[in-house]
Short mmCIF file of C-alpha atoms and ligand atoms in Angstrom, two decimals:
data_model
loop_
_atom_site.label_atom_id
_atom_site.label_comp_id
_atom_site.label_asym_id
_atom_site.label_seq_id
_atom_site.Cartn_x
_atom_site.Cartn_y
_atom_site.Cartn_z
CA MET A 1 -12.86 -26.10 -18.92
CA ILE A 2 -11.16 -22.84 -18.01
CA PRO A 3 -13.52 -20.34 -16.36
CA SER A 4 -14.33 -17.21 -18.35
CA VAL A 5 -12.49 -15.26 -15.64
CA LEU A 6 -8.84 -16.33 -15.75
CA PRO A 7 -8.48 -18.38 -12.56
CA THR A 8 -5.45 -16.66 -11.02
CA TYR A 9 -7.25 -16.18 -7.69
CA ASN A 10 -8.58 -18.58 -5.07
CA ARG A 11 -11.75 -16.65 -4.40
CA ALA A 12 -13.90 -16.93 -1.28
CA PRO A 13 -17.52 -17.81 -2.11
CA LEU A 14 -18.73 -14.30 -1.35
CA GLU A 15 -20.29 -11.69 -3.58
CA PHE A 16 -21.06 -8.16 -2.52
CA VAL A 17 -23.61 -5.82 -4.03
CA LYS A 18 -23.34 -2.72 -1.87
CA GLY A 19 -20.94 -0.94 0.43
CA GLU A 20 -21.39 1.78 3.00
CA GLY A 21 -18.68 2.96 5.37
CA ALA A 22 -16.96 -0.11 6.80
CA TRP A 23 -19.81 -2.42 5.77
CA LEU A 24 -20.40 -4.63 2.75
CA THR A 25 -23.73 -6.27 1.92
CA THR A 26 -24.27 -9.47 -0.07
CA ALA A 27 -27.17 -10.04 -2.46
CA ASP A 28 -28.97 -12.08 0.20
CA GLY A 29 -28.63 -9.29 2.76
CA ARG A 30 -25.73 -10.50 4.93
CA ARG A 31 -23.78 -7.53 6.30
CA PHE A 32 -20.03 -8.00 6.56
CA LEU A 33 -17.76 -5.74 8.57
CA ASP A 34 -14.90 -4.95 6.21
CA LEU A 35 -11.44 -4.97 7.80
CA GLY A 36 -9.82 -5.39 4.40
CA SER A 37 -10.87 -2.28 2.48
CA GLY A 38 -10.19 -4.03 -0.82
CA ILE A 39 -6.60 -4.39 0.46
CA ALA A 40 -6.06 -0.92 1.92
CA VAL A 41 -7.83 0.78 -0.97
CA ASN A 42 -11.11 2.11 0.45
CA ALA A 43 -9.33 4.52 2.81
CA LEU A 44 -12.52 6.51 3.38
CA GLY A 45 -14.76 3.44 3.42
CA HIS A 46 -17.34 2.47 0.85
CA ALA A 47 -19.46 5.07 -0.93
CA HIS A 48 -18.10 8.01 1.05
CA PRO A 49 -20.42 10.93 0.12
CA ALA A 50 -17.49 13.26 -0.71
CA LEU A 51 -15.98 10.70 -3.08
CA VAL A 52 -19.34 9.91 -4.68
CA GLU A 53 -19.84 13.63 -5.22
CA ALA A 54 -16.33 14.14 -6.63
CA LEU A 55 -16.74 11.19 -9.00
CA THR A 56 -20.24 11.93 -10.23
CA SER A 57 -19.78 15.66 -10.70
CA GLN A 58 -16.55 15.09 -12.64
CA ALA A 59 -18.23 12.32 -14.65
CA GLN A 60 -20.87 14.76 -15.82
CA ASN A 61 -18.23 17.06 -17.23
CA LEU A 62 -15.17 15.23 -18.49
CA TRP A 63 -13.90 11.69 -17.86
CA HIS A 64 -10.76 11.48 -19.83
CA VAL A 65 -8.38 13.51 -21.92
CA SER A 66 -4.86 12.48 -22.73
CA ASN A 67 -1.71 13.78 -21.16
CA LEU A 68 -1.05 15.67 -24.38
CA TYR A 69 -3.04 18.44 -22.69
CA HIS A 70 -3.04 20.20 -19.34
CA ILE A 71 -5.33 18.52 -16.83
CA PRO A 72 -6.38 20.85 -14.00
CA GLN A 73 -7.51 18.01 -11.69
CA GLN A 74 -4.09 16.38 -12.12
CA GLN A 75 -2.35 19.66 -11.42
CA ALA A 76 -4.46 20.15 -8.28
CA LEU A 77 -3.69 16.66 -6.96
CA ALA A 78 0.02 17.02 -7.71
CA ASP A 79 0.03 20.37 -5.87
CA LYS A 80 -1.62 18.80 -2.83
CA LEU A 81 0.88 15.93 -2.75
CA VAL A 82 3.82 18.31 -3.14
CA GLU A 83 2.43 20.59 -0.43
CA HIS A 84 2.08 17.78 2.10
CA THR A 85 5.17 15.67 1.39
CA PHE A 86 8.92 15.69 0.71
CA ALA A 87 8.21 15.64 -3.02
CA ASP A 88 8.77 18.34 -5.60
CA THR A 89 7.05 16.55 -8.46
CA VAL A 90 4.53 13.78 -9.15
CA PHE A 91 3.73 11.37 -12.00
CA PHE A 92 0.35 9.62 -11.96
CA THR A 93 -0.22 5.96 -12.78
CA ASN A 94 -3.18 3.58 -12.56
CA SER A 95 -1.67 1.16 -10.08
CA GLY A 96 1.10 0.38 -7.67
CA THR A 97 2.91 -1.88 -10.08
CA GLU A 98 3.13 0.92 -12.63
CA ALA A 99 4.47 3.18 -9.91
CA CYS A 100 7.18 0.55 -9.34
CA GLU A 101 8.02 0.53 -13.05
CA LEU A 102 8.59 4.28 -13.05
CA ALA A 103 10.50 4.27 -9.77
CA VAL A 104 12.97 1.77 -11.27
CA LYS A 105 13.26 3.69 -14.55
CA MET A 106 13.68 6.99 -12.74
CA ALA A 107 16.48 5.70 -10.52
CA ARG A 108 18.41 4.24 -13.45
CA LYS A 109 17.92 7.31 -15.63
CA TYR A 110 19.16 9.50 -12.78
CA PHE A 111 22.54 7.81 -12.75
CA TYR A 112 22.70 7.50 -16.52
CA ASP A 113 22.30 11.25 -16.81
CA LYS A 114 24.89 11.82 -14.06
CA GLY A 115 27.45 9.93 -16.14
CA GLN A 116 27.27 6.73 -14.06
CA PRO A 117 25.34 4.41 -16.38
CA GLU A 118 26.81 1.38 -14.58
CA ARG A 119 24.69 2.20 -11.53
CA VAL A 120 21.61 0.10 -12.27
CA GLU A 121 21.24 -2.20 -9.27
CA ILE A 122 18.45 -1.82 -6.78
CA ILE A 123 18.67 -3.44 -3.36
CA THR A 124 15.39 -5.02 -2.16
CA PHE A 125 14.36 -7.30 0.70
CA ASP A 126 12.77 -10.69 1.17
CA GLY A 127 9.08 -10.68 1.96
CA SER A 128 8.64 -7.51 -0.06
CA PHE A 129 5.92 -6.93 -2.61
CA HIS A 130 6.21 -4.34 -5.35
CA GLY A 131 3.57 -5.45 -7.84
CA ARG A 132 3.10 -8.07 -10.54
CA SER A 133 4.84 -6.54 -13.55
CA SER A 134 8.14 -7.95 -14.75
CA ALA A 135 10.03 -5.30 -12.76
CA GLY A 136 7.76 -5.79 -9.74
CA ILE A 137 8.28 -9.54 -9.49
CA ALA A 138 11.99 -9.19 -10.20
CA ALA A 139 12.20 -6.63 -7.40
CA ALA A 140 10.48 -8.90 -4.89
CA GLY A 141 12.32 -11.91 -6.22
CA SER A 142 10.43 -14.67 -4.43
CA GLU A 143 10.12 -18.00 -6.19
CA LYS A 144 6.36 -17.90 -5.67
CA MET A 145 6.08 -14.80 -7.83
CA THR A 146 8.84 -15.37 -10.37
CA LYS A 147 8.95 -19.12 -11.13
CA GLY A 148 8.05 -20.00 -14.70
CA PHE A 149 8.05 -16.48 -16.02
CA GLY A 150 11.31 -16.67 -17.89
CA PRO A 151 14.20 -14.25 -17.73
CA LEU A 152 13.57 -11.59 -15.14
CA LEU A 153 14.47 -7.94 -15.37
CA PRO A 154 18.07 -7.95 -14.15
CA GLY A 155 19.53 -5.58 -11.62
CA PHE A 156 17.92 -6.46 -8.30
CA VAL A 157 19.92 -7.54 -5.28
CA HIS A 158 17.79 -9.37 -2.72
CA LEU A 159 18.72 -9.15 0.93
CA THR A 160 17.28 -10.51 4.15
CA PHE A 161 14.71 -8.24 5.74
CA GLY A 162 16.35 -6.39 8.63
CA ASP A 163 19.92 -7.23 7.60
CA LEU A 164 21.63 -3.83 7.76
CA ASP A 165 25.14 -5.27 7.56
CA GLY A 166 24.03 -7.05 4.41
CA VAL A 167 23.06 -3.70 2.92
CA THR A 168 26.43 -2.15 3.65
CA ASN A 169 28.19 -5.16 2.15
CA ALA A 170 25.95 -5.23 -0.93
CA VAL A 171 26.58 -1.61 -1.93
CA SER A 172 28.95 -1.41 -4.89
CA GLU A 173 29.78 0.75 -7.91
CA ALA A 174 26.76 -0.79 -9.57
CA THR A 175 24.25 0.19 -6.87
CA ALA A 176 21.65 2.81 -7.75
CA ALA A 177 19.05 2.59 -5.03
CA ILE A 178 17.51 0.83 -2.07
CA MET A 179 13.80 0.02 -2.41
CA ILE A 180 11.78 -0.87 0.68
CA GLU A 181 8.27 -0.80 2.14
CA PRO A 182 8.34 1.09 5.48
CA VAL A 183 5.77 -1.49 6.61
CA GLN A 184 5.67 -4.70 4.58
CA GLY A 185 2.09 -5.49 3.65
CA GLU A 186 1.90 -8.78 1.74
CA GLY A 187 4.97 -9.90 3.68
CA GLY A 188 2.90 -10.05 6.88
CA ILE A 189 2.70 -6.50 8.30
CA ARG A 190 6.37 -6.28 9.15
CA PRO A 191 7.33 -2.71 10.08
CA VAL A 192 10.85 -1.49 9.44
CA PRO A 193 12.03 -0.06 12.78
CA ASP A 194 12.55 3.73 12.69
CA ALA A 195 16.24 3.32 13.48
CA GLU A 196 16.64 0.98 10.52
CA LEU A 197 14.94 3.35 8.09
CA LYS A 198 17.21 6.11 9.37
CA ALA A 199 20.22 3.84 8.85
CA LEU A 200 19.14 3.08 5.27
CA ARG A 201 18.79 6.81 4.62
CA ALA A 202 22.29 7.33 6.00
CA ILE A 203 23.72 4.57 3.79
CA CYS A 204 22.06 6.18 0.76
CA ASP A 205 23.48 9.58 1.69
CA GLU A 206 26.95 8.20 2.29
CA HIS A 207 27.12 6.43 -1.09
CA GLY A 208 25.01 8.84 -3.13
CA LEU A 209 22.21 6.28 -3.64
CA LEU A 210 18.53 6.93 -4.02
CA LEU A 211 16.10 5.76 -1.35
CA ILE A 212 12.89 4.47 -2.93
CA LEU A 213 10.03 3.89 -0.50
CA ASP A 214 7.11 1.74 -1.55
CA GLU A 215 4.17 3.26 0.32
CA VAL A 216 1.56 1.70 -1.94
CA GLN A 217 -0.02 -0.11 1.01
CA CYS A 218 1.23 1.79 4.07
CA GLY A 219 0.72 5.31 2.71
CA VAL A 220 -2.21 7.73 2.56
CA GLY A 221 -2.93 7.89 6.29
CA ARG A 222 -2.90 4.13 6.84
CA THR A 223 -0.33 4.22 9.68
CA GLY A 224 -1.63 7.43 11.25
CA LYS A 225 0.75 9.73 9.40
CA LEU A 226 0.03 10.82 5.84
CA PHE A 227 2.99 8.64 4.83
CA ALA A 228 4.55 5.96 7.03
CA HIS A 229 8.14 7.18 6.69
CA GLU A 230 7.21 10.35 8.57
CA TRP A 231 7.27 8.29 11.81
CA ALA A 232 11.01 7.75 11.32
CA GLY A 233 11.70 11.39 10.49
CA VAL A 234 13.41 10.53 7.23
CA SER A 235 12.32 11.18 3.68
CA PRO A 236 12.89 9.23 0.49
CA ASP A 237 14.09 10.45 -2.89
CA ILE A 238 11.37 8.55 -4.72
CA MET A 239 8.11 7.17 -3.35
CA MET A 240 5.53 4.83 -4.84
CA VAL A 241 1.89 5.45 -3.93
CA ALA A 242 -1.38 3.79 -5.02
CA LYS A 243 -4.19 1.89 -3.25
CA GLY A 244 -5.62 4.42 -0.75
CA ILE A 245 -4.89 7.49 -2.89
CA GLY A 246 -7.81 6.72 -5.21
CA GLY A 247 -10.17 5.53 -2.46
CA GLY A 248 -11.32 2.79 -4.87
CA PHE A 249 -10.66 4.51 -8.17
CA PRO A 250 -7.58 2.93 -9.81
CA LEU A 251 -4.93 5.56 -9.19
CA GLY A 252 -1.25 5.52 -8.36
CA ALA A 253 1.61 7.98 -8.25
CA VAL A 254 5.35 8.35 -8.09
CA LEU A 255 6.52 11.22 -5.95
CA ALA A 256 10.10 12.46 -6.22
CA THR A 257 12.49 15.19 -5.32
CA GLU A 258 13.55 17.54 -8.09
CA ASP A 259 17.02 15.99 -8.11
CA ALA A 260 15.84 12.36 -8.27
CA ALA A 261 13.40 13.20 -11.07
CA SER A 262 15.91 15.20 -13.07
CA GLY A 263 16.36 12.54 -15.77
CA MET A 264 12.66 12.26 -16.55
CA THR A 265 12.34 14.87 -19.27
CA ALA A 266 9.66 15.14 -21.96
CA GLY A 267 9.24 11.91 -23.86
CA THR A 268 10.99 9.64 -21.32
CA HIS A 269 7.82 8.21 -19.76
CA GLY A 270 4.07 8.30 -20.19
CA SER A 271 0.68 6.77 -19.48
CA THR A 272 -2.57 6.88 -21.40
CA TYR A 273 -4.88 6.82 -18.40
CA GLY A 274 -2.60 7.90 -15.59
CA GLY A 275 -3.72 11.18 -14.07
CA ASN A 276 -6.93 11.51 -16.00
CA PRO A 277 -9.60 13.98 -14.80
CA LEU A 278 -11.90 11.35 -13.24
CA GLY A 279 -9.19 9.65 -11.21
CA CYS A 280 -7.59 12.87 -10.06
CA ALA A 281 -10.90 14.47 -9.07
CA VAL A 282 -11.41 11.51 -6.71
CA GLY A 283 -7.79 11.62 -5.55
CA CYS A 284 -8.18 15.30 -4.63
CA ALA A 285 -11.22 14.46 -2.52
CA VAL A 286 -9.29 11.70 -0.74
CA MET A 287 -6.37 14.03 -0.03
CA ASP A 288 -8.69 16.73 1.32
CA TYR A 289 -9.72 14.30 4.06
CA VAL A 290 -6.56 12.38 4.74
CA ALA A 291 -4.00 15.20 4.64
CA ASP A 292 -5.61 16.78 7.66
CA GLU A 293 -4.09 16.70 11.15
CA ALA A 294 -7.46 16.23 12.86
CA PHE A 295 -8.31 13.28 10.59
CA LEU A 296 -4.92 11.66 11.23
CA ALA A 297 -5.28 12.25 14.98
CA GLU A 298 -8.55 10.31 14.81
CA VAL A 299 -6.86 7.49 12.90
CA ASN A 300 -4.27 7.29 15.69
CA ARG A 301 -6.88 7.39 18.44
CA LYS A 302 -8.91 4.62 16.81
CA ALA A 303 -5.76 2.62 16.12
CA GLY A 304 -4.88 2.79 19.82
CA LEU A 305 -8.36 1.63 20.77
CA LEU A 306 -8.33 -1.26 18.28
CA ARG A 307 -4.84 -2.35 19.26
CA GLN A 308 -5.70 -2.37 22.96
CA LYS A 309 -8.73 -4.55 22.30
CA LEU A 310 -6.64 -6.85 20.09
CA GLU A 311 -4.14 -7.33 22.93
CA GLY A 312 -7.09 -8.51 25.02
CA LEU A 313 -8.21 -10.82 22.23
CA ILE A 314 -4.75 -12.39 22.03
CA ALA A 315 -4.63 -12.83 25.81
CA ASP A 316 -8.02 -14.60 25.66
CA HIS A 317 -7.03 -16.83 22.72
CA PRO A 318 -3.34 -17.64 23.04
CA GLU A 319 -3.96 -20.89 21.16
CA VAL A 320 -5.10 -18.94 18.08
CA PHE A 321 -3.06 -15.71 18.13
CA GLU A 322 0.54 -14.93 18.90
CA GLU A 323 0.95 -11.17 18.63
CA VAL A 324 -0.33 -7.98 17.05
CA ARG A 325 2.05 -5.83 15.04
CA GLY A 326 2.02 -2.95 12.62
CA ALA A 327 1.24 0.73 12.86
CA GLY A 328 -1.95 2.76 12.92
CA LEU A 329 -4.76 0.98 11.10
CA MET A 330 -2.33 -1.32 9.32
CA LEU A 331 -2.30 -4.18 11.78
CA GLY A 332 -1.31 -7.81 11.55
CA LEU A 333 -2.37 -10.60 13.86
CA LYS A 334 0.30 -13.25 13.79
CA CYS A 335 -1.55 -16.54 14.18
CA LYS A 336 -0.71 -19.81 15.86
CA ALA A 337 -3.57 -21.53 14.10
CA ALA A 338 -3.43 -21.47 10.29
CA ASN A 339 -4.16 -17.90 9.23
CA ILE A 340 -6.48 -19.05 6.46
CA ASP A 341 -8.63 -20.90 9.02
CA VAL A 342 -8.97 -17.65 10.98
CA VAL A 343 -9.86 -15.71 7.83
CA ASN A 344 -12.48 -18.33 6.92
CA ALA A 345 -13.91 -18.34 10.45
CA GLY A 346 -14.14 -14.56 10.07
CA TYR A 347 -16.25 -15.05 6.94
CA ASP A 348 -18.52 -17.40 8.91
CA ASN A 349 -19.01 -14.54 11.37
CA ASP A 350 -19.57 -11.89 8.70
CA LEU A 351 -16.14 -10.34 9.08
CA ILE A 352 -13.56 -9.65 6.41
CA THR A 353 -9.83 -9.86 7.08
CA VAL A 354 -6.98 -10.48 4.63
CA PRO A 355 -4.34 -13.21 4.85
CA ALA A 356 -0.68 -12.32 4.43
CA ALA A 357 2.65 -14.15 4.50
CA ASP A 358 4.23 -15.28 7.78
CA ASN A 359 0.87 -16.76 8.94
CA VAL A 360 -0.61 -13.33 9.56
CA ILE A 361 -4.10 -11.96 9.09
CA ARG A 362 -4.19 -8.33 8.08
CA LEU A 363 -6.58 -5.75 9.50
CA LEU A 364 -6.73 -2.81 7.09
CA PRO A 365 -10.08 -1.23 7.92
CA PRO A 366 -11.38 1.95 6.35
CA LEU A 367 -9.68 4.84 8.18
CA THR A 368 -13.19 6.15 8.81
CA LEU A 369 -14.41 3.19 10.84
CA THR A 370 -16.26 4.17 14.00
CA ASP A 371 -15.68 3.19 17.63
CA GLU A 372 -18.80 1.01 17.37
CA ASP A 373 -17.30 -0.69 14.31
CA ILE A 374 -14.14 -1.39 16.33
CA ALA A 375 -16.11 -2.97 19.18
CA GLU A 376 -18.08 -5.05 16.67
CA ALA A 377 -14.92 -6.07 14.82
CA VAL A 378 -13.29 -7.39 17.98
CA SER A 379 -16.46 -9.19 19.03
CA ARG A 380 -16.59 -10.93 15.63
CA LEU A 381 -12.89 -11.76 15.87
CA GLU A 382 -13.63 -13.31 19.30
CA LYS A 383 -16.28 -15.53 17.74
CA ALA A 384 -13.99 -16.47 14.87
CA ALA A 385 -11.18 -17.32 17.31
CA ALA A 386 -13.49 -19.43 19.49
CA GLN A 387 -14.63 -21.28 16.37
CA VAL A 388 -11.05 -21.99 15.29
CA ALA A 389 -10.08 -23.06 18.80
CA ALA A 390 -13.04 -25.47 18.97
CA ALA A 391 -12.32 -27.04 15.58
C1 PLP B 401 -0.43 -3.64 -3.76
C2 PLP B 401 0.98 -3.28 -3.74
C3 PLP B 401 1.69 -3.03 -4.92
C4 PLP B 401 1.08 -3.23 -6.29
O1 PLP B 401 -0.02 -2.41 -6.50
P1 PLP B 401 -1.07 -2.77 -7.65
O2 PLP B 401 -1.98 -1.58 -7.66
O3 PLP B 401 -1.72 -4.04 -7.25
O4 PLP B 401 -0.32 -2.89 -8.92
C5 PLP B 401 3.00 -2.60 -4.83
N1 PLP B 401 3.59 -2.43 -3.64
C6 PLP B 401 2.95 -2.66 -2.47
C7 PLP B 401 3.65 -2.43 -1.18
C8 PLP B 401 1.63 -3.11 -2.48
O5 PLP B 401 0.99 -3.37 -1.34
#
């Protein structure tokens, strides 16, 4: 008999009742150290007092009004994002996949309005993840995500990750945009080298294409910059954001330059919930923390500390781990043992990590984790590794 919850997930036998900082507690009192953050969502950890305050005080006044009216919290969050990024304008969604939908629509409408309606193709890369909507799975293109779901949204050209020559060869009169995650998340924490991101920007400039960056997972302070592309010193035309921006409240956004957004006039797109007062009040509180140089400096310091300890862990357990990669507090441990065995051994030692493709386990801790949390995390990873090695 089918479970009452549609069984699209293989769930671990764990159930949490409370969260605080980087810690999650089960009903029977086990305390797990959370290096997953609900997949890079709880950027400020669980139950951060500023987010609890933002949510509860907004909840007492006004949860939701439609986008038929002005929403001051939405205006405030858009202003913050514009102030701190390349963007001139922002549309709010409830998720990353909806941000992908708009990014695709925006790119196509841009060229339609410029009198080049044949420019509809978007170049994407293997190992990418852009969400589970029809556009999102068509963009990623993997058989795992698309098989059985019928005709896919046309117009995506899939290239090998890292194949710059392939990009140059794939550009044609039909190309509208290149869409890429600066650091692949689901794909196994695979960072795009700075030089490559610069090269993609140059290709876009040369051919008049739009560069769409998917920062749903790597954005919002995760890599130690507010947005990951800042490391490469290039900026996109369109950027997808979600996950960390709501700190646990379902919130996403598309950020764009004035030019890239020029086709999106009144009536061309919408969302019932996107940008509602409750979500944006929380998003503002997240931004007030994360868009701060001192906060980001701390993320980088802690990332350095964690990474150094992980190098030691790998050296001690070469039979379990191969390498650490990633940026900031978006780290991947490439495993020699099966990654799922390492994740499960983590559970046995009250530690949460997240599997990814390419036999990687992801470490995406709250950006607020403490030095003590880092020491504890590595000690639990040691135990998990020893357990896997002994098995
Ligand atoms: C999670 C993710 C998405 C999809 O976001 P949802 O909120 O799950 O719809 C898109 N792109 C990237 C890079 C992601 O990590």
